[in-house]
Structures are given as C-alpha cells and as structure tokens.
Coordinates of C-alpha atoms and ligand atoms in Angstrom, one line a residue:
M18 CA -78.6 -40.7 18.0
K19 CA -80.7 -39.4 15.3
L20 CA -80.7 -35.7 14.5
Y21 CA -82.6 -33.5 12.0
N22 CA -82.3 -30.2 10.1
I23 CA -84.1 -27.5 12.3
K24 CA -84.6 -25.5 8.7
D25 CA -85.4 -28.8 6.6
H26 CA -86.6 -31.9 9.0
S27 CA -86.5 -34.4 6.2
E28 CA -82.5 -33.9 6.3
Q29 CA -81.8 -36.4 9.2
V30 CA -78.6 -37.8 10.0
S31 CA -76.6 -40.2 12.7
F32 CA -74.6 -38.5 15.3
A33 CA -71.1 -39.1 13.4
Q34 CA -72.5 -37.4 10.2
A35 CA -73.6 -34.6 12.3
V36 CA -70.0 -34.3 13.7
K37 CA -68.5 -34.7 10.3
Q38 CA -70.8 -32.4 8.7
G39 CA -71.3 -29.7 10.8
L40 CA -74.0 -27.7 9.2
G41 CA -77.0 -29.2 7.4
R42 CA -78.6 -28.0 4.1
G43 CA -79.1 -24.4 3.7
Q44 CA -77.0 -23.6 6.6
G45 CA -79.9 -25.5 8.8
L46 CA -78.6 -26.5 12.5
F47 CA -79.1 -30.2 13.6
F48 CA -80.9 -30.8 16.6
P49 CA -81.6 -34.0 18.3
E50 CA -84.8 -36.3 17.1
Q51 CA -85.2 -37.1 20.9
I52 CA -84.0 -36.0 24.1
A53 CA -85.1 -38.8 26.7
P54 CA -84.7 -38.1 30.1
L55 CA -82.4 -40.0 32.3
A56 CA -83.3 -42.8 34.5
D57 CA -82.0 -41.9 37.9
V58 CA -80.2 -38.5 38.1
D59 CA -79.7 -38.6 41.7
A60 CA -77.9 -41.6 41.5
L61 CA -75.9 -40.3 38.5
L62 CA -74.8 -37.1 40.3
D63 CA -73.1 -39.3 42.9
K64 CA -70.8 -40.5 40.1
P65 CA -67.6 -38.7 39.4
L66 CA -67.1 -36.5 36.5
V67 CA -65.7 -39.0 34.3
A68 CA -68.1 -42.0 34.9
R69 CA -71.1 -40.0 35.4
S70 CA -70.3 -38.0 31.9
V71 CA -69.7 -41.5 30.3
A72 CA -73.4 -42.3 31.1
I73 CA -75.1 -39.0 30.3
L74 CA -73.0 -39.2 26.6
K75 CA -73.9 -43.0 26.1
H76 CA -77.9 -42.0 27.0
L77 CA -77.6 -39.3 24.2
I78 CA -75.6 -40.8 21.7
G79 CA -76.6 -44.3 21.9
D80 CA -75.3 -47.3 19.9
E81 CA -72.7 -45.2 17.6
L82 CA -70.1 -45.5 20.2
S83 CA -69.4 -48.2 22.5
Q84 CA -69.1 -48.0 26.4
E85 CA -65.4 -48.7 26.1
Q86 CA -65.0 -46.3 23.1
L87 CA -66.9 -43.3 25.4
Q88 CA -64.9 -44.2 28.7
Q89 CA -61.3 -43.9 26.7
M90 CA -62.6 -40.6 24.8
V91 CA -64.2 -38.7 28.1
G92 CA -61.5 -39.9 30.2
T93 CA -58.6 -38.2 27.5
A94 CA -61.1 -35.2 26.8
F95 CA -62.0 -34.6 30.3
S96 CA -58.7 -34.7 32.1
F97 CA -59.4 -31.3 34.4
P98 CA -61.6 -30.4 37.2
A99 CA -64.4 -28.4 37.2
P100 CA -64.6 -27.3 40.7
L101 CA -67.7 -25.5 42.1
A102 CA -66.7 -22.5 44.1
K103 CA -68.0 -20.9 47.0
V104 CA -68.6 -17.2 46.8
A105 CA -71.3 -16.5 49.3
D106 CA -74.0 -19.1 51.2
N107 CA -76.4 -18.9 48.4
C108 CA -74.3 -18.1 45.5
Y109 CA -71.6 -20.3 43.2
A110 CA -69.1 -19.8 40.5
L111 CA -68.5 -23.0 38.4
E112 CA -65.0 -22.9 37.1
L113 CA -64.6 -23.8 33.6
F114 CA -61.3 -22.4 32.9
H115 CA -59.0 -25.0 34.3
G116 CA -58.2 -27.1 31.0
P117 CA -55.2 -26.7 29.1
T118 CA -56.2 -23.4 27.3
L119 CA -57.9 -21.7 30.2
A120 CA -61.2 -21.2 28.9
F121 CA -64.6 -23.6 28.8
K122 CA -64.3 -24.1 25.1
D123 CA -61.5 -26.8 25.9
F124 CA -64.4 -29.3 26.9
G125 CA -65.9 -29.3 23.6
G126 CA -62.8 -29.0 21.5
R127 CA -61.3 -31.9 23.3
F128 CA -64.4 -34.1 23.0
M129 CA -64.7 -33.1 19.4
A130 CA -61.4 -34.2 18.6
Q131 CA -62.0 -37.4 20.2
C132 CA -65.3 -37.7 17.9
L133 CA -63.5 -37.1 14.9
T134 CA -60.8 -39.4 15.8
A135 CA -63.1 -42.3 16.9
F136 CA -65.5 -41.5 13.6
S137 CA -62.2 -41.4 10.9
T138 CA -62.0 -43.7 8.5
G139 CA -58.5 -43.4 7.7
E140 CA -58.6 -40.6 5.1
K141 CA -57.1 -37.0 5.9
I142 CA -59.0 -34.3 7.4
T143 CA -58.1 -30.7 7.4
I144 CA -59.8 -28.3 10.2
L145 CA -59.6 -24.9 9.3
T146 CA -61.0 -22.4 11.7
A147 CA -60.8 -18.7 11.7
T148 CA -60.2 -17.2 15.6
S149 CA -60.3 -13.9 17.8
G150 CA -58.6 -15.9 20.5
D151 CA -60.2 -18.5 22.3
T152 CA -61.2 -21.0 20.2
G153 CA -58.2 -21.3 18.1
A154 CA -55.8 -22.2 21.3
A155 CA -58.8 -24.8 22.6
V156 CA -59.1 -26.3 18.5
A157 CA -55.0 -26.4 18.3
H158 CA -54.3 -27.8 21.6
A159 CA -57.2 -30.1 21.4
F160 CA -56.1 -31.8 18.0
Y161 CA -52.6 -31.3 18.3
G162 CA -50.3 -34.5 17.6
L163 CA -53.7 -36.4 16.2
P164 CA -52.9 -39.0 13.4
N165 CA -54.4 -37.8 10.0
I166 CA -55.5 -34.4 11.1
E167 CA -53.9 -31.2 9.9
V168 CA -55.3 -27.9 11.3
V169 CA -54.9 -24.7 10.2
I170 CA -56.3 -21.5 12.1
L171 CA -56.5 -17.9 10.8
Y172 CA -56.3 -15.0 12.9
P173 CA -56.1 -11.4 12.7
E174 CA -52.2 -10.1 12.7
G175 CA -51.9 -7.9 15.5
K176 CA -55.5 -8.0 16.8
I177 CA -55.7 -11.0 19.5
S178 CA -53.3 -10.3 22.5
P179 CA -49.9 -11.4 22.4
L180 CA -50.5 -14.2 25.2
Q181 CA -53.5 -15.5 23.0
E182 CA -51.2 -15.9 20.3
K183 CA -48.5 -17.7 22.0
L184 CA -50.8 -20.1 23.4
F185 CA -51.9 -21.7 19.9
C186 CA -49.2 -20.3 17.4
T187 CA -46.2 -22.3 19.3
L188 CA -46.8 -25.7 18.6
G189 CA -45.8 -26.6 15.4
G190 CA -46.4 -30.6 14.0
N191 CA -50.0 -31.0 12.9
I192 CA -51.2 -27.2 13.7
R193 CA -50.3 -24.4 11.2
T194 CA -51.2 -20.8 11.7
I195 CA -51.8 -18.0 9.8
A196 CA -51.8 -14.4 10.5
I197 CA -53.7 -12.5 8.0
K198 CA -53.3 -9.0 7.4
G199 CA -57.1 -8.0 8.3
T200 CA -59.7 -8.3 10.6
F201 CA -61.4 -11.2 12.2
D202 CA -64.1 -11.1 9.5
D203 CA -62.0 -11.2 6.5
C204 CA -60.3 -14.2 8.3
Q205 CA -63.9 -15.7 8.6
A206 CA -64.6 -14.6 4.8
M207 CA -61.5 -16.7 3.9
V208 CA -62.7 -20.0 5.9
K209 CA -66.2 -19.6 4.4
N210 CA -64.9 -19.1 0.7
A211 CA -62.8 -22.4 1.4
F212 CA -66.1 -24.3 2.3
D213 CA -67.6 -22.9 -1.1
D214 CA -64.8 -24.4 -3.0
E215 CA -66.0 -28.2 -3.6
E216 CA -62.8 -28.7 -5.2
L217 CA -60.9 -27.5 -2.4
K218 CA -63.0 -29.3 -0.3
K219 CA -62.1 -32.8 -1.6
A220 CA -58.9 -32.1 -1.9
I221 CA -57.9 -31.8 1.4
G222 CA -61.1 -33.1 3.4
L223 CA -62.1 -29.8 4.9
N224 CA -64.0 -30.0 8.2
S225 CA -65.0 -27.1 10.5
A226 CA -64.4 -26.8 14.1
N227 CA -66.7 -24.0 15.1
S228 CA -69.3 -24.0 17.7
I229 CA -72.3 -25.2 15.9
N230 CA -70.8 -28.6 15.8
I231 CA -73.2 -31.1 18.0
S232 CA -70.3 -33.1 19.8
R233 CA -69.1 -29.5 21.3
L234 CA -72.6 -28.8 22.7
V235 CA -73.1 -32.7 24.1
A236 CA -69.8 -32.4 25.7
Q237 CA -71.2 -29.3 27.4
V238 CA -73.9 -30.9 28.8
C239 CA -71.9 -32.7 31.4
Y240 CA -70.3 -29.9 33.3
Y241 CA -73.8 -28.6 34.4
F242 CA -74.3 -32.2 36.0
E243 CA -71.1 -31.4 37.8
A244 CA -72.3 -27.9 39.1
I245 CA -75.4 -29.5 40.7
A246 CA -73.4 -32.7 42.0
Q247 CA -71.1 -30.5 43.7
L248 CA -74.2 -28.5 45.4
P249 CA -75.5 -29.2 48.9
K250 CA -78.5 -31.5 48.2
A251 CA -80.6 -29.0 50.7
Q252 CA -79.9 -26.5 47.7
R253 CA -80.3 -28.5 44.5
E254 CA -84.0 -27.9 43.9
Q255 CA -83.8 -24.5 43.8
A256 CA -80.8 -24.0 41.8
V257 CA -80.7 -20.8 39.1
I258 CA -77.6 -20.7 36.4
A259 CA -76.8 -17.9 34.8
V260 CA -74.8 -17.9 31.5
P261 CA -72.6 -15.4 30.0
S262 CA -73.6 -15.7 26.5
G263 CA -72.1 -14.9 23.0
N264 CA -73.4 -17.5 20.4
F265 CA -75.3 -18.9 22.6
G266 CA -73.9 -22.6 22.5
N267 CA -73.3 -23.0 26.6
L268 CA -76.7 -22.0 27.2
T269 CA -78.1 -24.6 24.5
A270 CA -76.0 -27.3 26.7
G271 CA -77.5 -26.2 30.0
L272 CA -81.1 -26.4 28.6
I273 CA -80.2 -30.0 27.2
A274 CA -79.2 -31.1 30.6
K275 CA -82.4 -29.5 32.2
A276 CA -84.6 -31.7 29.5
L277 CA -82.6 -34.7 30.4
G278 CA -83.9 -34.1 34.0
L279 CA -81.2 -32.4 35.7
P280 CA -82.8 -30.1 38.7
V281 CA -82.4 -26.4 37.5
K282 CA -85.1 -24.1 38.4
R283 CA -84.3 -21.8 35.6
F284 CA -81.6 -20.0 33.7
I285 CA -80.6 -16.7 33.5
V286 CA -79.4 -15.3 29.7
A287 CA -76.2 -12.8 30.3
T288 CA -74.9 -10.5 27.8
N289 CA -72.9 -7.5 26.9
A290 CA -73.8 -4.9 24.7
N291 CA -74.3 -7.2 22.1
D292 CA -77.9 -7.8 23.2
T293 CA -79.6 -8.8 20.5
V294 CA -81.4 -11.9 22.6
P295 CA -82.1 -9.9 25.7
R296 CA -83.8 -7.1 23.3
Y297 CA -86.0 -10.0 21.8
L298 CA -87.1 -11.5 25.0
A299 CA -88.3 -8.4 26.0
E300 CA -89.6 -7.1 22.8
G301 CA -90.3 -9.9 21.2
T302 CA -88.5 -8.8 18.2
W303 CA -85.2 -9.9 16.5
D304 CA -83.2 -7.0 15.6
P305 CA -79.6 -7.4 15.5
K306 CA -77.2 -4.5 15.6
E307 CA -73.9 -4.1 14.2
T308 CA -71.4 -5.7 16.7
V309 CA -69.5 -3.6 19.1
P310 CA -66.2 -4.6 20.9
T311 CA -66.4 -4.7 24.8
L312 CA -64.4 -5.9 27.5
S313 CA -65.9 -9.3 27.1
N314 CA -64.6 -9.9 23.6
A315 CA -65.6 -13.7 23.4
M316 CA -69.3 -12.3 23.6
D317 CA -69.0 -9.7 21.2
V318 CA -71.7 -11.5 18.6
S319 CA -75.0 -10.1 17.7
R320 CA -76.2 -12.9 15.6
P321 CA -75.9 -16.1 17.7
N322 CA -75.3 -18.9 15.7
N323 CA -77.2 -21.3 18.7
W324 CA -79.9 -19.5 19.1
P325 CA -82.3 -21.4 16.8
R326 CA -81.6 -24.3 18.7
V327 CA -82.7 -22.6 21.9
E328 CA -85.9 -21.9 20.5
E329 CA -86.4 -25.5 19.0
L330 CA -85.8 -26.9 22.4
F331 CA -88.5 -24.6 24.3
K332 CA -90.6 -25.6 21.4
V333 CA -90.4 -29.4 21.4
K334 CA -90.6 -29.2 25.5
G335 CA -93.2 -27.1 25.6
W336 CA -91.5 -24.6 27.7
D337 CA -92.2 -20.9 27.8
L338 CA -89.7 -18.6 26.5
K339 CA -91.0 -16.2 29.4
E340 CA -89.1 -18.5 32.1
L341 CA -85.8 -17.8 30.7
G342 CA -84.1 -14.6 32.8
Y343 CA -82.2 -12.0 30.8
A344 CA -80.0 -9.0 31.2
A345 CA -77.2 -7.1 29.2
R346 CA -74.7 -5.2 31.2
T347 CA -72.2 -2.6 29.7
D348 CA -68.7 -2.2 30.3
E349 CA -68.9 0.5 32.7
E350 CA -71.0 -2.1 34.8
T351 CA -68.7 -4.6 34.1
R352 CA -65.9 -2.9 35.6
A353 CA -67.7 -1.9 38.6
S354 CA -68.9 -5.5 39.3
L355 CA -65.6 -6.8 38.8
K356 CA -64.1 -4.5 41.5
K357 CA -67.4 -5.5 43.6
L358 CA -66.8 -9.4 43.4
N359 CA -63.3 -9.1 44.0
A360 CA -63.8 -7.2 47.4
E361 CA -66.3 -10.1 48.0
G362 CA -63.2 -12.3 48.0
Y363 CA -63.6 -13.6 44.3
L364 CA -61.5 -13.1 41.5
C365 CA -63.2 -13.1 38.5
E366 CA -62.6 -11.8 34.5
P367 CA -65.1 -9.7 32.3
H368 CA -67.3 -12.3 31.2
G369 CA -68.1 -14.5 34.2
V370 CA -68.6 -11.4 36.4
I371 CA -71.4 -10.4 33.9
A372 CA -73.0 -13.7 34.9
W373 CA -72.6 -13.0 38.6
D374 CA -73.9 -9.2 38.1
V375 CA -77.2 -10.3 36.7
L376 CA -77.5 -13.2 39.1
Q377 CA -77.4 -10.9 42.0
S378 CA -80.1 -9.0 40.6
Q379 CA -82.3 -11.4 39.7
L380 CA -82.1 -14.2 42.5
A381 CA -84.8 -14.5 44.7
A382 CA -84.3 -15.0 48.7
D383 CA -85.1 -19.1 48.8
E384 CA -82.8 -19.6 45.5
T385 CA -79.2 -20.7 45.0
G386 CA -77.7 -18.7 42.0
I387 CA -74.8 -20.5 40.0
F388 CA -73.0 -18.5 37.5
L389 CA -70.3 -20.0 35.0
C390 CA -66.6 -18.3 34.9
T391 CA -66.0 -19.4 31.2
A392 CA -62.2 -17.9 31.1
H393 CA -59.4 -17.8 33.8
P394 CA -58.9 -14.5 34.6
A395 CA -55.2 -14.3 33.4
K396 CA -56.5 -14.7 29.9
F397 CA -57.7 -11.3 30.3
K398 CA -54.6 -10.3 32.2
E399 CA -54.3 -6.4 30.9
S400 CA -58.0 -5.3 31.5
V401 CA -58.3 -7.8 34.8
E402 CA -55.0 -5.9 35.7
D403 CA -56.1 -2.5 34.7
I404 CA -59.5 -2.5 36.6
L405 CA -58.6 -4.1 39.8
Q406 CA -55.0 -2.8 40.0
I407 CA -53.5 -5.8 40.7
E408 CA -51.1 -8.0 39.2
L409 CA -51.8 -11.0 38.1
P410 CA -49.4 -14.5 38.0
L411 CA -49.2 -16.2 34.6
P412 CA -50.9 -19.8 35.0
K413 CA -48.6 -22.4 34.1
A414 CA -50.1 -22.8 30.8
L415 CA -49.3 -19.2 29.8
A416 CA -46.0 -19.1 31.3
D417 CA -44.9 -22.4 29.6
R418 CA -45.6 -20.7 26.1
A419 CA -44.6 -17.3 27.0
D420 CA -41.0 -17.2 25.7
L421 CA -41.2 -19.8 22.8
P422 CA -41.0 -18.5 19.2
L423 CA -44.0 -18.3 17.1
L424 CA -44.5 -20.2 14.2
S425 CA -47.2 -18.6 12.4
T426 CA -47.1 -18.2 8.6
F427 CA -47.8 -14.2 7.6
M428 CA -50.3 -13.9 4.5
P429 CA -52.5 -11.1 3.0
A430 CA -56.5 -11.4 3.1
D431 CA -56.4 -13.1 0.0
F432 CA -58.1 -16.6 -0.5
A433 CA -56.2 -17.2 -3.7
K434 CA -53.2 -17.0 -1.6
L435 CA -54.6 -19.5 1.2
R436 CA -55.9 -21.9 -1.5
E437 CA -52.7 -22.2 -2.9
Y438 CA -50.9 -22.4 0.5
L439 CA -53.6 -25.2 1.4
M440 CA -53.2 -27.3 -1.9
A441 CA -49.5 -27.4 -1.6
Ligands
PLP10 C1 -66.9 -18.5 23.8 C2 -67.1 -17.7 25.1 C3 -68.0 -17.6 25.9 C4 -69.5 -17.4 25.1 O1 -70.1 -18.6 25.1 P1 -71.2 -19.0 23.8 O2 -71.2 -20.6 24.0 O3 -70.6 -18.9 22.7 O4 -72.3 -18.4 24.2 C5 -68.1 -16.8 27.0 N1 -67.3 -16.5 27.8 C6 -66.1 -17.0 27.2 C7 -64.6 -16.4 28.0 C8 -65.9 -17.6 25.8 O5 -64.7 -17.7 25.3

C-alpha cells in the first residue's frame, strides 16, 4: 500500500512507514495512493467477519503483510462480534461495543497493536497518548502484554468517570497510567511537547496511537462490510448509514468502504453541539467554535482531525459533498431521543442515539437505515440511568475491574516531570 501526504504529495510512504510514523511532514495526513474497487463484493459479503476482513485488508495493504500474517492478526484483533440489531423494519443498529473496552475504538486499537508488532524490528517502542476516556482504555487493553512495547497514558485527574479509570488504570505490566493535575488539554500539550523533543523521541522510541493512524482506519472499514452483510439482501441497495462523529475517523472508514464497492446509498454525519462540519456543509465556511462539553463527550471535537481525508476522498472519487447528509443535535434533543428510542424497545447511549435521531428525520420511505452504536450504554451509566430512570447492570468487562486497585502515578501538568519519568 502506497500512501501520500495530503499536504505534500511528494512525501510518499509504505503502509508500515505510515503506521510507525503516524503523521507526515507539516502534520499532514497520509492518504492511500489508490483505492481500487474489490472484484466480487457479493461473494465477500457471504464470508464470515474474519475471513472477509482478511480479504479486504489484503486488497488494501498489498504485499507488506502476507495472507498468513493477516489471518493471524485479524483473528486476534477481531475476536468479538459486531451484530446488526433490528430496531424497526427499516432501521438497524450496528453494535460496535462488544470488544474488551466496550467502544468501537477496540477494532482500530487492537489492529494497530497487531500492525506495530508485525512491523517491529525488535527495538523498544513507547506509545504515549492522552485520553479523555475511551481511547486510553482501548489502547491500554490492545497493547497489554505485547513484547517491546511500553504504553504511557496521560489523563486528567478526576475528570474521567470512575469506571473509565478502573478500566485502564488497573492493568499494570507494560501499561503505565499517569493522572495529571490539570485538564485534557494539558495532557495533550504534554504529549505534543514530548513529540517535539528529538532527544527524548530517540531515547524511548516514541510513537503515538491516536485516531489519525492509518492502521486504525483500515480496520474500521471492515465493520461496514459486516453491517451490510447482515442486512437482508433486498435492502442492501437502499442502505443509508448514519455515523455519530467527533474526529471523523469513523466516517472516513465508511467512505473508504464505499470506494471499495460496498453498496451504501449515502452516509449521514451526526454531531452534537460541536457542529463545525454540519455548519460547513450547510454554509460552505469552515468556522470552528470553542469546544463545548456535551452528554456525548467523545464527540466534543470542534477541529476534527480526519476531515481533510473526507474531502480528499470526495475529490479523488469525483463525488459531490452535497451527497453527504448532516445534522447536529443539542443535549436536550439527545435526552428526548434516548427516551423515545428506549420506549421503542432499544437501549442506547448519548452518542449512538444522535445518529438514530438524525436518521429518523432524513430516511426516505424506500430506504433502510443503519446507525452506528459506538459505545455500550453502561460506559455512560450515570447519564443513561439519569435520563431513563433505570438501573443499568455493569457488563462483565467493567464489573471485573471495578474492585481492583488503581495503579496510576500522580503528576503535575509539568513536561519536565514527565520527561524525567520517561527517561528513568
Ligand atoms: C471516539 C468516539 C466517537 C467519535 O468517533 P470519530 O471517529 O472520532 O468521529 C463517537 N462515539 C464514541 C462513543 C467514541 O468513543
């Protein structure tokens, strides 16, 4: 697989390089040189998840990974299902939260861990990442116990939910977690400082695991095929997919799936009050506002990292951005739709339900809608219980860790301290 830097087409890299490097020069994103359609999509759709995903990834990645390697990597990474739940005759929920950390980020995080292992030449790698909750858990569990990889995760002390903290700060081993006295922005700034520090970077083999990594995106392409594969054949050509979006990695993966030949009639972007993209699609001006906290906090992003990839894809495919549906929802609307969907018999959470609500308002009579459920309702236990006035049992993944002791180190928001810690 050849990729180029969107900001500087003269920078061309292999898949392995793109995975190891993350970002190109000038913070430019890597984009596939070619996305050739798959030969026989119908036959692929008849295969089971792992076999089909191996075929898709082999087609995308090419010779850099052998069939056998991919088989082993995908089998390990995609060890849980992505069921399509019927919500109404013309509406389905794609449940992406059956992995070890109960969010869709398990697909990308686990495949990225496999890729870094496969491309490792034996040198030590340190993955340093900042999290406001979901990414930290997915990365920690994905990299736990892998040889030659140290993981250091920074999070704002007291600003993530107690259950989120238990999920990734109780592992130990090669996973170190640091509670920073500050905000998520402070954590992110410390990570950036570390990446600007050439001496440190070299000494500890610094790498990042954030959502701009191409290995996470190609993994996510696979569950769009899994969604359509589970749809009754008569409904396949009329499928419309609504994606609850923050950094727009998920949407990018869906669009790559369509470029590969997956029958998806159109996509709909659903955001919360952080609505830079819906306003851009409506008015044509890119005007990010200050990020506001919402019930769907994993989508509290006003400068989405992956948007340049979406635009690039529309450009190279000759698609029209006008084909992309869009809408934003307030917290008040999110509460109302969570109740409404629950009354219709489906328990959701504040991210997925925004996609459901937007889908309801934009689906034509002859279309079939699919909305992506990006996290397990129990991950947002406090707000879901409060809005629906119910009690949610803890899923095993959370219950198993709820009573374990926290292993985090505490640190002020001071890069010098972090540097000292990493060099020790
Ligand atoms: C990360 C996340 C999102 C946003 O996905 P993007 O790929 O960043 O658009 C939505 N919902 C949940 C639960 C998430 O964790």
